[in-house]
Amino acid sequence: MAAVNAVEPSGSRGRVGGSAGTIGPAGRKGRGLRGVTGAFWLFVGPFLLGLLIFVYIPIIWSVVLSFSQAQNTVTPSTWVGLANYIDLLKPGPFLDSLIDFCIFAIFIVPLTFVLSLLLAVLLNRIRIARAFFRSVFFIPTACSYVVASMIWKLSIFNGVRFGLANTVLSWFGIDNVAWLATPSPPLYWVAIVTARLWLQVGFYMILFIAGLQRISPQLYEAAEVDGAKPGWQVFRYITFPQLRATSVAVLLLLFIAAFQAFDEFFNLMGNSSLARPPLVYLYYTALGNQDFGRGSAGAVILALLIMIVSLAQGKLFGFGKAAE
Amino acid sequence: MSMPVRLDRRRFLGAIGVGAAAVAGSSALSACGGGSSGLSGDSGGSGGGGDKPNLSVWYHQYGEAGTQQAVERYAKEYPDATVKVQWTPGDYTSKVNSGLLSSSGPDSFEGTPNLQMVKAKQIVPLDDILDEIKSDYTDADIKSVSVDGKMYGARIVDDCTLIYYRKSMLDKAGVKPPTTMDELVAAAKELTTKDVKGLFIGNDAGVTPAYGGGSMLGPVLWSVGKNYLTDDNKVDFTGTDVENAFGKLRQLVVDKSILLGAPTDYWDSGSFTQGLCAMQYTGLWAMPIVQKAIGDDFGVVAFPPYSTSVGKPSTAQGGWSAMVSAKSKNVDAAKKYVKWLWVNNTKDQEDFNLSYGFHVPPRKSLAAKATKLQSGPAAEAVKIYNQYAISGGTTWTTEMNTSFGDAATAIVRKGKEAGPELAKAETTINGILDKLLG
């Protein structure tokens, strides 16, 4: 991405047209693609164009829609100012969905963090079949959320006697449990949280392994010389502090991923006020009710919240600044 | 394990009164997951390069085997245009909603017309092609496709919902088919054993309207003689009677006598035929499958009235209509196709309504001579349909349904008090009505 800065020099020549391939450094007209600038546009141009058409324009369009009354249309004519935002931020389903998200994050973020760290530390210690175990834990990452949700819903956590969870319970003489349909206690969180945990723990484990491998062995040698006991003490005073950058990155990524949760909620719970995270609510608002104005406003609010959280962590932990 | 995709029943339910943005009813969501991006590769009818126009016609996925081949066959039979069928598994509502925003969507599609689409100029009136058979439609059908006195959809199928009961199970327990809500609650409780639940009304306890959910949102109101909205578009779902009726649904949850977490939802008869439940609320469409699976060990009754003095039996006036997108580049050709297939082509209409799942052919003259619907439970169902079918009207939108569904979910599944929850929904829905009608 740093390459984007290179737009500056050529930009200052005022020669940046839309079509790559005709822009060469000044004074080399008609020679086609030559030199660094031409090559730069050849490589970056298509990508940039795609980014513009499929990412930036829609984002800008979405912001425009969020200030309009866009019911059953994406080319609205009525400007309503902040009405959509005010509407959403009144007590109601959107705020409820933010609360749902918070509950979800409270479960999933620490749980994934601890588990993936644990797996990484264990994997880092074993001497045999390391690659095998690493692959085994990482494979679920490649599985689609939709497919996993289907398996969770239809076979593991279905509410009838042949569901896997209920079969196991029946060995202990416990009656069938309707996992996804029991609001008190809210057992559906078990299915939602375990699905995401299984899907993402391998990915964060890999990040932690990378972090662990960056720690200099000399630190451990020094600790041993100083009489630190292997195990908890070394982990507590050497390993974990050394993983600070990785930990903050993982926490932030986990938080954003949880914030953007959609697939498993959509497939496991549907449009259910029992557990409806913001994206599911906005999906139904925009595509179900065709209220593109409020849908876009909600999306902008979410984007702002994610930005605020990212900036706040930057202040607190400094992840993403120059390397420590 | 096939994906639960018998959307027609859900949709039809939508159609029942939950007429929703762009398509029928309760905003759709199926187990097939993933919303449609709207970036589907199929382009709509684009003028046609040859002498014949190209038309793109969209359907949701009907669950019965052979339905897709049937509509593709009809499309091939049509001489005046090249018709491409787009068969949509999963969340059909969202797909149509995106499709209707531009001219690259469908030329003709199925769903249920509603006021919101008309106001947004997304569909065109079809009175000119429907007038000749208007007298052959029932009043309920006409009401279901009319907005401000104009007709916007040609009926494809008419559906109704029923409570199916397993005769042998009821006999064994000494239970009679329910005729009031109290009897329904009592029967469900009586019929529940360790492995069999008394009643199945959907995995959402019938109150959470995702794609295919919310089966009870209409019946609970109709059981006390109310509806979502009154004929003059005022909120109709409040009052003591409604609160009491919700209380009965809550009772079913508390008694643990309803089946939850079944592999498929209420629009699929699998739970009933596999003996996971003794009674199931589902549609007429399922009858051929039920007959094949359990012979004549079943009967059907209408959804019961609240009590002997309050309300009437009810069934949902559901089904699907063919509409024409106002953004189509070929509005006239699309209208001609709809007229050829769903107005004049009685042979294909009979085939589609009776050869796969069971539906009531919308044209009265065809319904009258449908021999498959003239005996046994099917005849009973048609009788119930003709007597008790209730249409939800064309003003009720998905957004209203979501809000009402949230209230119902809080009451029935979380045990919250009915009055305040319904009042909250009423406030929200009045706001939406003001926007829509204002």
PDB file of C-alpha atoms in Angstrom, chain A residues 71-74 146 150 154 158-162 175-176 178 180-181 183 266-267 270-274 276 283-284 287-292 294, chain B residues 21-22 27 29 31-35 91 94 97-98 101 116 120 122 195 203 208-210 259-261 263 276 398-399 402 406 409 413-414 435:
ATOM      1  CA  GLN A  71     -37.164   3.828   0.506  1.00  0.00           C
ATOM      2  CA  ASN A  72     -37.252   1.209  -2.266  1.00  0.00           C
ATOM      3  CA  THR A  73     -34.675   3.144  -4.266  1.00  0.00           C
ATOM      4  CA  VAL A  74     -30.925   3.754  -4.370  1.00  0.00           C
ATOM      5  CA  VAL A 146     -22.249 -20.642   6.271  1.00  0.00           C
ATOM      6  CA  MET A 150     -25.452 -25.320   8.808  1.00  0.00           C
ATOM      7  CA  LEU A 154     -28.757 -29.151  11.556  1.00  0.00           C
ATOM      8  CA  ASN A 158     -30.531 -29.349  16.549  1.00  0.00           C
ATOM      9  CA  GLY A 159     -33.271 -29.694  19.131  1.00  0.00           C
ATOM     10  CA  VAL A 160     -34.416 -33.242  18.495  1.00  0.00           C
ATOM     11  CA  ARG A 161     -33.298 -36.633  19.659  1.00  0.00           C
ATOM     12  CA  PHE A 162     -30.840 -37.289  16.848  1.00  0.00           C
ATOM     13  CA  ASP A 175     -34.026 -34.595  27.973  1.00  0.00           C
ATOM     14  CA  ASN A 176     -33.694 -33.077  24.521  1.00  0.00           C
ATOM     15  CA  ALA A 178     -33.756 -26.966  21.924  1.00  0.00           C
ATOM     16  CA  LEU A 180     -31.229 -22.537  19.256  1.00  0.00           C
ATOM     17  CA  ALA A 181     -34.716 -21.841  20.527  1.00  0.00           C
ATOM     18  CA  PRO A 183     -34.288 -17.931  25.429  1.00  0.00           C
ATOM     19  CA  PHE A 266     -27.975 -14.963  10.033  1.00  0.00           C
ATOM     20  CA  ASN A 267     -27.938 -18.711   9.552  1.00  0.00           C
ATOM     21  CA  GLY A 270     -32.415 -15.528  11.436  1.00  0.00           C
ATOM     22  CA  ASN A 271     -34.065 -12.194  12.077  1.00  0.00           C
ATOM     23  CA  SER A 272     -34.463 -12.910  15.736  1.00  0.00           C
ATOM     24  CA  SER A 273     -34.524 -10.247  18.402  1.00  0.00           C
ATOM     25  CA  LEU A 274     -32.994 -12.848  20.742  1.00  0.00           C
ATOM     26  CA  ARG A 276     -29.405  -9.867  16.335  1.00  0.00           C
ATOM     27  CA  TYR A 283     -29.190  -6.343   6.346  1.00  0.00           C
ATOM     28  CA  TYR A 284     -32.875  -6.740   7.092  1.00  0.00           C
ATOM     29  CA  LEU A 287     -32.515  -5.524   1.855  1.00  0.00           C
ATOM     30  CA  GLY A 288     -35.591  -6.772   3.671  1.00  0.00           C
ATOM     31  CA  ASN A 289     -37.410  -3.493   4.233  1.00  0.00           C
ATOM     32  CA  GLN A 290     -35.664  -1.741   1.346  1.00  0.00           C
ATOM     33  CA  ASP A 291     -34.949   1.188   3.625  1.00  0.00           C
ATOM     34  CA  PHE A 292     -31.555   1.978   2.165  1.00  0.00           C
ATOM     35  CA  ARG A 294     -31.474   3.891   7.446  1.00  0.00           C
TER      36      ARG A 294
ATOM     37  CA  ALA B  21     -41.167  -5.302   0.414  1.00  0.00           C
ATOM     38  CA  ALA B  22     -40.742  -6.651  -3.004  1.00  0.00           C
ATOM     39  CA  SER B  27     -38.587 -11.022   5.078  1.00  0.00           C
ATOM     40  CA  LEU B  29     -34.173 -15.903   5.094  1.00  0.00           C
ATOM     41  CA  ALA B  31     -31.009 -21.878   5.770  1.00  0.00           C
ATOM     42  CA  CYS B  32     -29.172 -21.604   2.550  1.00  0.00           C
ATOM     43  CA  GLY B  33     -27.485 -18.646   4.042  1.00  0.00           C
ATOM     44  CA  GLY B  34     -25.716 -15.764   2.492  1.00  0.00           C
ATOM     45  CA  GLY B  35     -27.765 -12.895   1.261  1.00  0.00           C
ATOM     46  CA  ASP B  91     -33.230 -15.506   0.552  1.00  0.00           C
ATOM     47  CA  SER B  94     -33.396  -9.723  -0.829  1.00  0.00           C
ATOM     48  CA  ASN B  97     -35.371  -6.288  -3.745  1.00  0.00           C
ATOM     49  CA  SER B  98     -31.981  -5.733  -5.315  1.00  0.00           C
ATOM     50  CA  LEU B 101     -33.722  -1.373  -8.231  1.00  0.00           C
ATOM     51  CA  GLN B 116     -44.770   0.232  -0.747  1.00  0.00           C
ATOM     52  CA  ALA B 120     -41.906   3.336  -5.279  1.00  0.00           C
ATOM     53  CA  GLN B 122     -41.455  -0.762  -8.883  1.00  0.00           C
ATOM     54  CA  ASP B 195     -39.527 -38.097  22.138  1.00  0.00           C
ATOM     55  CA  ASN B 203     -38.506 -23.539  15.264  1.00  0.00           C
ATOM     56  CA  THR B 208     -39.892 -14.629  14.763  1.00  0.00           C
ATOM     57  CA  PRO B 209     -40.353 -13.634  11.153  1.00  0.00           C
ATOM     58  CA  ALA B 210     -37.162 -14.451   9.320  1.00  0.00           C
ATOM     59  CA  LEU B 259     -41.258 -28.877  18.980  1.00  0.00           C
ATOM     60  CA  LEU B 260     -38.232 -26.588  18.694  1.00  0.00           C
ATOM     61  CA  GLY B 261     -34.945 -27.060  16.902  1.00  0.00           C
ATOM     62  CA  PRO B 263     -34.118 -29.991  11.184  1.00  0.00           C
ATOM     63  CA  LEU B 276     -41.323 -35.779  15.901  1.00  0.00           C
ATOM     64  CA  THR B 398     -41.740  -6.322   6.166  1.00  0.00           C
ATOM     65  CA  GLU B 399     -40.635  -3.520   8.436  1.00  0.00           C
ATOM     66  CA  THR B 402     -40.302  -7.224  11.976  1.00  0.00           C
ATOM     67  CA  ASP B 406     -40.080  -8.483  17.896  1.00  0.00           C
ATOM     68  CA  THR B 409     -40.899 -12.795  20.347  1.00  0.00           C
ATOM     69  CA  ARG B 413     -40.366 -16.572  23.999  1.00  0.00           C
ATOM     70  CA  LYS B 414     -39.027 -14.271  26.689  1.00  0.00           C
ATOM     71  CA  LYS B 435     -44.486   7.697   6.342  1.00  0.00           C
TER      72      LYS B 435
END
